[in-house]
Coordinates of C-alpha atoms in Angstrom, one line a residue:
X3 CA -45.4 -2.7 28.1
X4 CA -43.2 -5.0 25.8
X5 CA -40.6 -5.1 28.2
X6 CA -42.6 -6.1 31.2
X7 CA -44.5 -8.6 29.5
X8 CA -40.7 -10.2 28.7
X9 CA -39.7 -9.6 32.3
X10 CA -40.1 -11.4 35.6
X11 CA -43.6 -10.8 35.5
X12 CA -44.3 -13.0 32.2
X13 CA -44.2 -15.9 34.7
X14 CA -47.3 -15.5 36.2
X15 CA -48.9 -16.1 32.8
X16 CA -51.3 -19.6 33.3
X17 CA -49.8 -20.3 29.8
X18 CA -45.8 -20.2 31.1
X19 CA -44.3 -24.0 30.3
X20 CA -42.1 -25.6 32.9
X21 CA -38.6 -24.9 32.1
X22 CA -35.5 -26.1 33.7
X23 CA -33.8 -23.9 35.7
X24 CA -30.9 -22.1 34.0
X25 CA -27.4 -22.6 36.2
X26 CA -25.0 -19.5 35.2
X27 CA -22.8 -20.0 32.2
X28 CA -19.5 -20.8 33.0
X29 CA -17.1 -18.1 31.7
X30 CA -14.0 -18.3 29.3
X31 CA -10.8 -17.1 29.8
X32 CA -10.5 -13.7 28.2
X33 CA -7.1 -13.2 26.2
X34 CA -7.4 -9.7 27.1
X35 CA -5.6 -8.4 30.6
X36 CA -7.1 -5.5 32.4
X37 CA -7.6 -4.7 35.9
X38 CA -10.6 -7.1 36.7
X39 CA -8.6 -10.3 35.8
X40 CA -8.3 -11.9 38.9
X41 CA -11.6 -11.4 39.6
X42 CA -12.5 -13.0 36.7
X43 CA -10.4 -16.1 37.2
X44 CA -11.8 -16.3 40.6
X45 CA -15.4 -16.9 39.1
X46 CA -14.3 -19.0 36.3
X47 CA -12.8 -21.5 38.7
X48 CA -16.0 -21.4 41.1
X49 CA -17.9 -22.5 38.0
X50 CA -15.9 -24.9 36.7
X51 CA -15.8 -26.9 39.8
X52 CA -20.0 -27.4 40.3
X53 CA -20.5 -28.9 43.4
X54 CA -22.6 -32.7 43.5
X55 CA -26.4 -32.1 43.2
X56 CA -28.1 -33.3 46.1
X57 CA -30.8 -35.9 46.0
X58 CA -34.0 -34.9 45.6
X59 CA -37.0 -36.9 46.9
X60 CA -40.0 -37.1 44.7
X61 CA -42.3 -36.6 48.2
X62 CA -41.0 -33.8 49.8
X63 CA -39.2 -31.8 47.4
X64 CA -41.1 -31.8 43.9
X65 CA -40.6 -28.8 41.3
X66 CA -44.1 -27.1 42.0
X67 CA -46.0 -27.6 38.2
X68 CA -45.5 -24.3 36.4
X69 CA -48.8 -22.1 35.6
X70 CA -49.8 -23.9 32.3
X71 CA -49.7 -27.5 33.7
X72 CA -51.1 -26.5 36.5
X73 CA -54.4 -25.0 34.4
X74 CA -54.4 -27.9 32.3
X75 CA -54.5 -30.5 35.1
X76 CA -56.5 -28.8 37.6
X77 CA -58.3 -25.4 36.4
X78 CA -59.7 -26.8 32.8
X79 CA -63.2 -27.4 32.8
X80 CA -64.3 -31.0 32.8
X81 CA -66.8 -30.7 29.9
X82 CA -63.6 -29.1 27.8
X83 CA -61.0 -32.3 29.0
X84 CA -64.3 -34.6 28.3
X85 CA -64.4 -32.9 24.3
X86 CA -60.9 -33.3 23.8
X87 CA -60.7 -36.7 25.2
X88 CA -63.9 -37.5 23.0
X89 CA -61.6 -37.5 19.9
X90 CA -58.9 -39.6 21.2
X91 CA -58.8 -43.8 20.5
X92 CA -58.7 -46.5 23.2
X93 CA -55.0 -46.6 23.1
X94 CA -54.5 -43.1 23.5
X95 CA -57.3 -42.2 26.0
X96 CA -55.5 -45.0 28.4
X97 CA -52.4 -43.3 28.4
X98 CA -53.6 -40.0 28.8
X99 CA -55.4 -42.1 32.2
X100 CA -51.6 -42.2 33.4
X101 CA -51.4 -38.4 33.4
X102 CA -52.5 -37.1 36.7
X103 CA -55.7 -38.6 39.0
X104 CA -58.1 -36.3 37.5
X105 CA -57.4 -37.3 33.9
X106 CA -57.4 -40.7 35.1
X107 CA -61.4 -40.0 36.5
X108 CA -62.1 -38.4 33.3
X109 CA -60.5 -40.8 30.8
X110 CA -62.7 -43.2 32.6
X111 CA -65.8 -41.9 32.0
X112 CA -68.4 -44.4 31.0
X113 CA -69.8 -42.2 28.0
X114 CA -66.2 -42.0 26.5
X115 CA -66.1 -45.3 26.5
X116 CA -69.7 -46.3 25.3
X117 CA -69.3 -44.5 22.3
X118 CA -66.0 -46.5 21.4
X119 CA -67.4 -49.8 22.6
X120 CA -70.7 -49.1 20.1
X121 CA -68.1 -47.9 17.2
X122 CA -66.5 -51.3 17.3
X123 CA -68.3 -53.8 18.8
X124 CA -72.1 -52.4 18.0
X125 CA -73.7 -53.6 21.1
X126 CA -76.1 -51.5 22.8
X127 CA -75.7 -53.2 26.1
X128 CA -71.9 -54.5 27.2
X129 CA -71.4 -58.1 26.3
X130 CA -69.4 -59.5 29.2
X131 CA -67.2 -62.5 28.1
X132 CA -65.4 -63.3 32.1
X133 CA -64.6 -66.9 30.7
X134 CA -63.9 -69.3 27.6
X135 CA -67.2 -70.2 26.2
X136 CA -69.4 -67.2 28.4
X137 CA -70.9 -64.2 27.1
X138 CA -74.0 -62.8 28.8
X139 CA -75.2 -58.8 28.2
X140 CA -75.6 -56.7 31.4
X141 CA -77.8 -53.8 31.7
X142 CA -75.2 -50.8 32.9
X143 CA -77.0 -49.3 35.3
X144 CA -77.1 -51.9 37.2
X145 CA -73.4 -53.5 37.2
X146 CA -71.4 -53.7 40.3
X147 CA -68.4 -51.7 38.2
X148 CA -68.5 -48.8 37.3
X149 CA -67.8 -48.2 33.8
X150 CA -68.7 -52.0 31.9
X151 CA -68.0 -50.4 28.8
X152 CA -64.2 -50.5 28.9
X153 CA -64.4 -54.1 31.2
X154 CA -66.1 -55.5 28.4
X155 CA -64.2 -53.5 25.1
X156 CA -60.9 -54.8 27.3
X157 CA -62.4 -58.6 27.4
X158 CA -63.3 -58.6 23.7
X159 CA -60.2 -56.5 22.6
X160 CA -58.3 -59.1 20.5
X161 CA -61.7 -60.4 18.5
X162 CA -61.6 -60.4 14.7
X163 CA -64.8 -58.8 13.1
X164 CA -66.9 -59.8 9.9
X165 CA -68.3 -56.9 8.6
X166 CA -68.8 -56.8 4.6
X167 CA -67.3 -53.9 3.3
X168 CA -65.4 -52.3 5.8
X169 CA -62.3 -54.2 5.5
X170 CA -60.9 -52.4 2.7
X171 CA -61.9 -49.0 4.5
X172 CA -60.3 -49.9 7.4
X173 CA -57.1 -50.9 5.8
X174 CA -56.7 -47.7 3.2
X175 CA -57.5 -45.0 6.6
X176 CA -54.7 -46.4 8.9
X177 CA -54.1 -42.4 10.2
X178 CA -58.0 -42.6 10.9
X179 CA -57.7 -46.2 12.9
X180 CA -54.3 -45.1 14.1
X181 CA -53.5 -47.6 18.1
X182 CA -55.9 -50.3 15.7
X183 CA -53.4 -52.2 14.0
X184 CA -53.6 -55.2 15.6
X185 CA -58.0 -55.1 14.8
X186 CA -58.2 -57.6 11.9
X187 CA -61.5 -56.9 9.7
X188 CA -63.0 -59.8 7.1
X189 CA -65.5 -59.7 4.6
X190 CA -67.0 -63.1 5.0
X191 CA -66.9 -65.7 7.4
X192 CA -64.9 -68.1 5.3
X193 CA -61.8 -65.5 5.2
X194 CA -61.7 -65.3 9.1
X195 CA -62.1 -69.0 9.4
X196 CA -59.2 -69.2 7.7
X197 CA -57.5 -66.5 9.7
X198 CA -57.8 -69.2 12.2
X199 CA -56.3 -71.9 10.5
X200 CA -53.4 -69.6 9.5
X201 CA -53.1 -68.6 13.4
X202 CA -53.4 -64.7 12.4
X203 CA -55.5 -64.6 15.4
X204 CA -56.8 -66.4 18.6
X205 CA -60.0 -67.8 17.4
X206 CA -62.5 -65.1 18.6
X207 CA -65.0 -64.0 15.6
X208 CA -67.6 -61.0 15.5
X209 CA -69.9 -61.6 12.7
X210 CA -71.6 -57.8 12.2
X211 CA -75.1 -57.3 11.6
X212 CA -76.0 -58.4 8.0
X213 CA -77.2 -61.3 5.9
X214 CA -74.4 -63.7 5.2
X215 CA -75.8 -66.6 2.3
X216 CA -74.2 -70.0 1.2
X217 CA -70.8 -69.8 3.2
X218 CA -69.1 -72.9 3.7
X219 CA -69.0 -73.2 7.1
X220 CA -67.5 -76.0 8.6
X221 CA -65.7 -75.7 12.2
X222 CA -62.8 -78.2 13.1
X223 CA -61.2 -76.0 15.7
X224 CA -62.3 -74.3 19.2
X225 CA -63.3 -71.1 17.6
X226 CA -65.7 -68.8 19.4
X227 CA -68.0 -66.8 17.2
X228 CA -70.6 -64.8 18.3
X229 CA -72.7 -62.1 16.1
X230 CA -72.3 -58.1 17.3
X231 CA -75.1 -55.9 16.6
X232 CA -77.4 -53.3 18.4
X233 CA -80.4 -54.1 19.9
X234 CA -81.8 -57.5 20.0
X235 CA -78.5 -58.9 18.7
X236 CA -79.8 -62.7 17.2
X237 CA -82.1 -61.0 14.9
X238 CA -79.6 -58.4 13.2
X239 CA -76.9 -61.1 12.5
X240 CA -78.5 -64.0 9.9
X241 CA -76.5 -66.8 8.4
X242 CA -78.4 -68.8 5.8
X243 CA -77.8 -71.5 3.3
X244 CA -79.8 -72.8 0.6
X245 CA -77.7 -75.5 -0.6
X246 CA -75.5 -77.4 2.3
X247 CA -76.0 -77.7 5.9
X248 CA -75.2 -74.3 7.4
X249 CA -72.8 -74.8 10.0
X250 CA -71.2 -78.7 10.7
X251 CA -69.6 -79.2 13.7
X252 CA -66.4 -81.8 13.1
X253 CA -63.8 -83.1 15.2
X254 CA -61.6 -81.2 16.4
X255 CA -64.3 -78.8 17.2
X256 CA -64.0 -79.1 20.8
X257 CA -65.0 -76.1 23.1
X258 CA -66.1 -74.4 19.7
X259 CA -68.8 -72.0 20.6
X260 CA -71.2 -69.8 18.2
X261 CA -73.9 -67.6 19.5
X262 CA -76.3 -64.4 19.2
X263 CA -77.1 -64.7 15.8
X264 CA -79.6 -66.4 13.2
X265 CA -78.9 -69.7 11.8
X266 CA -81.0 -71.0 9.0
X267 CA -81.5 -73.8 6.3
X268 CA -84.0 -72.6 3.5
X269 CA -83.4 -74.6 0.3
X270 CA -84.8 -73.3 -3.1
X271 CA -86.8 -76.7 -3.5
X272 CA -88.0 -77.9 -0.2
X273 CA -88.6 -81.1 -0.1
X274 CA -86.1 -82.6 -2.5
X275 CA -84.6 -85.7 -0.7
X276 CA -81.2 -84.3 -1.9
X277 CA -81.7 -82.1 1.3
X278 CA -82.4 -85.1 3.8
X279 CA -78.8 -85.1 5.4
X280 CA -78.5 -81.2 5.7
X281 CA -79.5 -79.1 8.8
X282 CA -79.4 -75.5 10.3
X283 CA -76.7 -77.4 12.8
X284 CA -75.1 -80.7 12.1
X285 CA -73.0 -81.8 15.0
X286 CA -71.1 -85.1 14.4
X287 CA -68.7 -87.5 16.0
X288 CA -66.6 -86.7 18.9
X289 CA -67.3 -82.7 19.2
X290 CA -68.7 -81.2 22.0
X291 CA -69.4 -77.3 20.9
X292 CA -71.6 -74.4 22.9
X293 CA -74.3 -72.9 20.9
X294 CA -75.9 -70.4 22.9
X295 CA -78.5 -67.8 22.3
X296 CA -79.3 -68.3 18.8
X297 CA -82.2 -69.0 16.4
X298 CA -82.6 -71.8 14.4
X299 CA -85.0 -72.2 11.3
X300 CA -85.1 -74.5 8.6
X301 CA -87.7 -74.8 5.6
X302 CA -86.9 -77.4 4.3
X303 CA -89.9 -80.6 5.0
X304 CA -87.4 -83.6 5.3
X305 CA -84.3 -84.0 8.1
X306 CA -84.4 -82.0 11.3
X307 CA -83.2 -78.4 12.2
X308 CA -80.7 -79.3 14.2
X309 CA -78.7 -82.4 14.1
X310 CA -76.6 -84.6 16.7
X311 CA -75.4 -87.7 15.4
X312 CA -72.8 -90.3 16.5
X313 CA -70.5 -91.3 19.3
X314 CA -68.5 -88.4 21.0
X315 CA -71.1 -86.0 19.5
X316 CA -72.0 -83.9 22.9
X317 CA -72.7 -80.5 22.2
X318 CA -74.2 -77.9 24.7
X319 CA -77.3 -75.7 23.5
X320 CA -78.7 -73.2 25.2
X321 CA -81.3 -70.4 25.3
X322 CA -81.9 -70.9 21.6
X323 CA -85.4 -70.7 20.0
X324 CA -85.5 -73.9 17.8
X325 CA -89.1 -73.0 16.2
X326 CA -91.0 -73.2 12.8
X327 CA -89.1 -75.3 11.4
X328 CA -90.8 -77.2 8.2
X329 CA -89.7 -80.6 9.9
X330 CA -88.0 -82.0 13.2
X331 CA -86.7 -79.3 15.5
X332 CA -84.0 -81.2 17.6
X333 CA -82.6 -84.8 16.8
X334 CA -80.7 -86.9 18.4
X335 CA -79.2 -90.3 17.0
X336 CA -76.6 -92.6 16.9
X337 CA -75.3 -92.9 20.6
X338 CA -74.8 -88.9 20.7
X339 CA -75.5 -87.2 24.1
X340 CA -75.2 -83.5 24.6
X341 CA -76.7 -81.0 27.3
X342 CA -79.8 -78.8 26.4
X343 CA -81.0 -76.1 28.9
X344 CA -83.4 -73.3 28.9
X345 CA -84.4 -73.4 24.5
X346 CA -87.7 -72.8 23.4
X347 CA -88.8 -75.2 21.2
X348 CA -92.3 -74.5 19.8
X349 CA -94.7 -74.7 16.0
X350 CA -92.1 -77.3 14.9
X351 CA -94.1 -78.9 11.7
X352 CA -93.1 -82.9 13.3
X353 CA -91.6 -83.2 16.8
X354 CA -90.3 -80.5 19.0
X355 CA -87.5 -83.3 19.6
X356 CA -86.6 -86.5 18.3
X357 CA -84.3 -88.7 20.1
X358 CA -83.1 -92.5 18.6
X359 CA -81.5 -95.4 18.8
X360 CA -78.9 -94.7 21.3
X361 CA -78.9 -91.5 21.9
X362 CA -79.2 -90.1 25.5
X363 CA -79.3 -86.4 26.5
X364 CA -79.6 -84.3 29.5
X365 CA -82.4 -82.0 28.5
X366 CA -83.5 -79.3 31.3
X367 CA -85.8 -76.5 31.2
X368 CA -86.7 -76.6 28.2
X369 CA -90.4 -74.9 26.6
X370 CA -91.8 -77.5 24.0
X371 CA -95.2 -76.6 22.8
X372 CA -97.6 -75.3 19.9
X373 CA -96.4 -78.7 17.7
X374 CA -97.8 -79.5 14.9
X375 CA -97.4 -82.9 16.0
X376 CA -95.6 -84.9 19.0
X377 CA -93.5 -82.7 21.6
X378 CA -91.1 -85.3 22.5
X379 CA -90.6 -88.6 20.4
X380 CA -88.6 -91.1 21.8
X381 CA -88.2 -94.6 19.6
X382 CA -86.2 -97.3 18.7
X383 CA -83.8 -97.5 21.6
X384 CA -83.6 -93.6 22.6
X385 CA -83.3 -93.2 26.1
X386 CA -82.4 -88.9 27.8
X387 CA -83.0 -87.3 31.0
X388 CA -85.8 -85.0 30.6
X389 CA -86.2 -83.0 33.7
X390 CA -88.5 -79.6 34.9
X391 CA -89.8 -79.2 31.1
X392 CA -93.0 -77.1 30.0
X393 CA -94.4 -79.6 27.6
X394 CA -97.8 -78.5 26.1
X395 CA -100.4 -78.3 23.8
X396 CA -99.2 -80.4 21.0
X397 CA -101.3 -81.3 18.7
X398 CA -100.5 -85.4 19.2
X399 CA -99.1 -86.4 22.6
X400 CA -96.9 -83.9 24.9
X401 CA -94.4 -87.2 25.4
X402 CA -94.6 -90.3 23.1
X403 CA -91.8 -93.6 23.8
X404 CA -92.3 -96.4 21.1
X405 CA -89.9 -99.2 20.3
X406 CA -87.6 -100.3 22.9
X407 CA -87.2 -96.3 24.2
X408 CA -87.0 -95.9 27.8
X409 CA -86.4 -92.4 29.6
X410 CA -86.6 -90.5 32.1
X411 CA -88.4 -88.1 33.0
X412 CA -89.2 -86.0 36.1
X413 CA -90.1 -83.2 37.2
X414 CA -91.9 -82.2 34.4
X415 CA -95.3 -80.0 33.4
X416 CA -97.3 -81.9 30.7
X417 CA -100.4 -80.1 29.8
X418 CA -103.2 -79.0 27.4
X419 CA -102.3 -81.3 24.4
X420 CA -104.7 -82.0 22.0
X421 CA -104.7 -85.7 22.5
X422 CA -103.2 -87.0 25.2
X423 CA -100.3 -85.7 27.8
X424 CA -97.6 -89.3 27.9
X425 CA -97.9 -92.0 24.9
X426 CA -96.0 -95.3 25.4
X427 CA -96.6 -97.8 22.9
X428 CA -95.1 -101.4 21.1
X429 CA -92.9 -101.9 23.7
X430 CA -91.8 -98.7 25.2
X431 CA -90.8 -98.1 28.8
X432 CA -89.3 -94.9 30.8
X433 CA -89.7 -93.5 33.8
X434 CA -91.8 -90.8 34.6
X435 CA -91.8 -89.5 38.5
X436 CA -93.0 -86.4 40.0
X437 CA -94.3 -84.6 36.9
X438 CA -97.6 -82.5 36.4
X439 CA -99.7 -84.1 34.0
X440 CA -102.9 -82.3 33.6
X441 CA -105.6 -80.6 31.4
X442 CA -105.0 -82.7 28.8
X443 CA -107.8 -83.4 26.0
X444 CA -108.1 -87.3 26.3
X445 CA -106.1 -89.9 28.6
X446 CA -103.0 -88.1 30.6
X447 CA -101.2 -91.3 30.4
X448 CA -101.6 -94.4 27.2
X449 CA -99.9 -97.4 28.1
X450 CA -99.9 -100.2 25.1
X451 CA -98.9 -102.9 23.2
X452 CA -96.7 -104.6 25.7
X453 CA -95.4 -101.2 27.4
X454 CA -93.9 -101.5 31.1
X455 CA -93.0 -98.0 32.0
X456 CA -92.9 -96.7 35.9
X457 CA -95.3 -93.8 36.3
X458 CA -95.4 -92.0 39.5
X459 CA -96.7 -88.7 39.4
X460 CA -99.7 -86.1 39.4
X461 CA -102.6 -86.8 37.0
X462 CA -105.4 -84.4 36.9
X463 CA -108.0 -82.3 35.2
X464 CA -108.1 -84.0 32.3
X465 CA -110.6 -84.3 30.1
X466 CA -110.8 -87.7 29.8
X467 CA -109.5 -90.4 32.4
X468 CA -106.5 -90.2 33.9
X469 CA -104.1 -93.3 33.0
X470 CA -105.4 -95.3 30.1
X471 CA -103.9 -98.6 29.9
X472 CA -105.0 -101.2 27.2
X473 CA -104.1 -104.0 24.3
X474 CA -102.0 -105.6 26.4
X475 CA -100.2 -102.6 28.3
X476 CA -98.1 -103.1 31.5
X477 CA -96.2 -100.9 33.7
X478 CA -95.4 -100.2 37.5
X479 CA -98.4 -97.2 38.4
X480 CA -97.4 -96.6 41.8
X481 CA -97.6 -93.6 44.3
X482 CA -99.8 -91.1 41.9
X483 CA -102.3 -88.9 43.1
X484 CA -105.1 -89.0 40.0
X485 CA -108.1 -86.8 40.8
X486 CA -110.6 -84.5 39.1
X487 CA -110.5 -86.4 35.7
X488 CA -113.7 -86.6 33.6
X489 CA -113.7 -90.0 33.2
X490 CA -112.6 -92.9 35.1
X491 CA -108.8 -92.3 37.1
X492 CA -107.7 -95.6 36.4
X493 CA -108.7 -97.3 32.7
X494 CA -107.4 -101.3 32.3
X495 CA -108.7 -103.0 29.5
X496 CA -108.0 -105.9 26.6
X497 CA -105.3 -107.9 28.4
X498 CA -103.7 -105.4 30.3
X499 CA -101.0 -106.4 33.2
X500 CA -100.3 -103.1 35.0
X501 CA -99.5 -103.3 39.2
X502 CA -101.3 -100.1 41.0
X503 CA -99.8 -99.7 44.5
X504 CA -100.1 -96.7 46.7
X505 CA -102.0 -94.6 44.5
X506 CA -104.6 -92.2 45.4
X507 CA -107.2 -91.9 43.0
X508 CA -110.2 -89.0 44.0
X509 CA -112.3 -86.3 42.9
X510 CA -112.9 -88.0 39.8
X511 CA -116.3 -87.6 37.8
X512 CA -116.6 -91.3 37.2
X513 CA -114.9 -94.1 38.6
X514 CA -111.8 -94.5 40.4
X515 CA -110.6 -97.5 38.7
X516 CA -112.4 -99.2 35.8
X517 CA -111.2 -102.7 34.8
X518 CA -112.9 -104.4 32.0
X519 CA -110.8 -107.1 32.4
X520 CA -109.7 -109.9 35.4
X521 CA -106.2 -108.5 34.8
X522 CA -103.9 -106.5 36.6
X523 CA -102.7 -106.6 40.1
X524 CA -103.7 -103.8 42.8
X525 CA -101.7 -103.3 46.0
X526 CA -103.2 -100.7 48.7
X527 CA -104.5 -98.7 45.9
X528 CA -106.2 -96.0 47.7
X529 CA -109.5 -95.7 45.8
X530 CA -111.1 -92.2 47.5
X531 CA -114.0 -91.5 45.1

């Protein structure tokens, strides 16, 4: 049985490895001379003279794969190349990809590479990063690709990662991390900050779930940092300070972006006035970063959560919850401008948002309610583009303009607030068109105090009149449609100068227009009660 098993039938064994064939070994001359030695110098001479090996082409003429490679490629069971595969790195699992077609369908498998995505990055759903300064999260089963895991774990590859304690584990198991070397791990944000400025790295930093306290965080360079944890990813990732600002943006900051984690200011003593120039964000002079997805808290009763503040400031927030915070939520001063889409901005303990002398932002979609006081406060020169905002039931107006302020705003919802829906007072102006302005517990509109803004909108339901304008208010009321207000649509009163033209006032449950004085000026006012 030994000898047949070490015979010609042994190949036939699904375990035989490829060999190369064997050509016959060229023979010596033998000193010895017998009968046979011609012979044998024939042969010699045939051997030593091989003739040129023909091409081969790798289409038509390839060695068929011997018994063992064949089994291995084509025979194994997926679920036992799936377990094998399970234990290999990223590095490693691409290369074996390069094998054959059917490794390259399994090494592709989208569990394989969940389970490596989740061991690095943590995220429970792919974060797709197509772009500079864009990360969104995708729900798998509903990607156009097939396996997001690896799309993602390739765009986030050559990311540093914050994650206390792990560095030094990381670095003592190199066998363990073996195709990792290039992965750089830090302990605090500080260090990898400074990975940055030493150009270790690209810029790209995952801060891992955790509470990171009192770092001194200030960004001067176009870093990206974004927090990587399971689940809802904001709330595992929490950056906190109780003595300086938490983050400041500075020059040189351009294109910076931070997002998906917690961001808070919550000093030991509250309202010391030492605190009065430090924020959750501070964004200064000529910086324009992203912060997207985050939440922002502060506790402390004096400044503002987050802070804008002088020319070339310009930052972009969005989808960030901005909400109870001891003091203002969002302020904007000083000439700075910035974009602000989709937040939510709500239970802020002074305004939802504060924007002064100068400063004049595009602010869109954004949810501003549940105040404790004002939603929007615009004064002393603030201007902003305030367009299709939920503004409602703050406890003082939805939208207050004092002192010289004068924005716009259209397109607008501004409803249910405890007082009254717009405010404009000692000398405010602005331009409201198109909005919704309704349900509101007294006036929708107060103009005073030698205001002149343009109102053109809908005003209704209220609970009270519908435009209110008194001690000496002005203004250009023109094109509204005012109904179904408890008291009268139109208020003038104590040496008031408004101009009504082309408004259609009806449905009321009192009068159209009530002037209790000889003043103001009424074009075609379309009085339908």
């Amino acid at each position: 049985m030994v000898a047949e098993e070490s015979g010609p039938g042994a190949q036939n064994s699904p375990y035989q490895l490829r060999r190369k064939s064997l050509l016959p070994k060229r023979t010596a001359a033998c000193p010895a001379k017998t009968n046979m030695e011609g012979a044998s110098t024939s042969a010699t001479e045939d051997f030593g003279h091989r003739a040129k090996r023909a091409r081969v082409s790798g289409k038509s003429q390839d060695l068929p794969a011997a018994p063992a490679e064949h089994y291995l490629e084509e025979k194994l069971p997926d679920e036992v190349v799936l377990k094998i595969f399970s234990y290999l790195l990223e590095q490693d699992l691409c290369r074996a990809a390069c094998v054959c077609k059917r490794f390259s369908e399994l090494a592709n498998d989208p569990i394989l590479w969940k389970r490596l995505y989740m061991d690095v990055f943590e995220y429970t759903r792919p974060m797709m990063h197509p772009e500079a300064g864009k990360f969104f999260q995708i729900n798998p089963e509903e990607y156009e690709q097939p396996n997001p895991w690896k799309e993602s774990f390739q765009q986030l590859y050559k990311g540093a990662h914050v994650k206390t304690g792990f560095a030094e584990h990381f670095y003592s198991n190199p066998a363990r991390y073996k195709g990792r070397e290039n992965m750089l791990y830090y302990d605090t944000i500080e260090d990898a900050l400074g990975g940055v400025q030493e150009a270790h790295f690209d810029g790209l930093i995952f801060v891992h779930s955790g509470v990171y306290t009192d770092e001194w965080i200030y960004i001067e360079s176009p870093i990206t940092m974004i927090g990587a944890a399971p689940g809802k990813v904001a709330d595992k990732v929490i950056i906190e300070n109780t003595r300086d600002s938490t983050f400041v943006f500075m020059e040189g900051s351009e294109d910076a972006y931070v997002g998906y984690m917690t961001i808070k200011f919550n000093p030991d003593d509250k309202s010391a006035q030492h605190h009065n120039a430090h924020h959750c964000l501070e964004i200064t002079v000529n910086c324009s970063p992203s912060i997207d997805h985050c939440i922002i808290r502060s506790t402390c009763t004096v400044g503002s959560a987050v802070c804008v503040s002088g020319q070339g400031a310009c930052p972009t927030i969005k989808h960030c919850n901005i909400s109870d915070c001891e003091n203002v939520g969002l302020y904007i001063t000083d000439h700075a401008q910035g974009i602000y889409e989709d937040n939510e901005i709500s239970n802020n303990a002074l305004a939802g948002i504060w924007v002064k002398n100068h400063g004049n932002p595009i602010i869109r979609r954004n949810h501003i309610h549940h105040g404790r006081d004002v939603g929007v406060f615009t004064f002393d020169h603030g201007m902003g583009y305030f367009e299709s905002c939920n503004i409602h039931r703050n406890r003082i107006a939805g939208f207050e303009v004092k002192a010289y302020a004068n924005p716009t705003v259209v397109r607008c919802e501004i409803h249910h607030g405890q007082t009254g829906g717009i405010y404009v007072h000692e000398k405010g102006r602005g331009q409201f068109i198109e909005n919704k302005i309704y349900a509101n517990n007294f006036a929708g509109v107060w103009i005073t105090s030698n205001s002149d803004p343009t109102i053109r909108n809908k005003i209704h339901d209220g609970r009270d009149g519908g435009i209110c304008i008194f001690n000496g208010g002005r203004g250009l009321l023109e094109e509204n449609d005012i109904f179904r207000n408890a008291q009268a649509g139109v208020l003038i009163s104590t040496n008031s100068h408004p101009v009504l033209r082309k408004n259609r006032i009806f449905d009321g449950f009192a009068a159209g227009a009530l002037c209790n004085s000889r003043n103001g000026i009424f074009q075609k006012a379309g009085l339908l009660n």
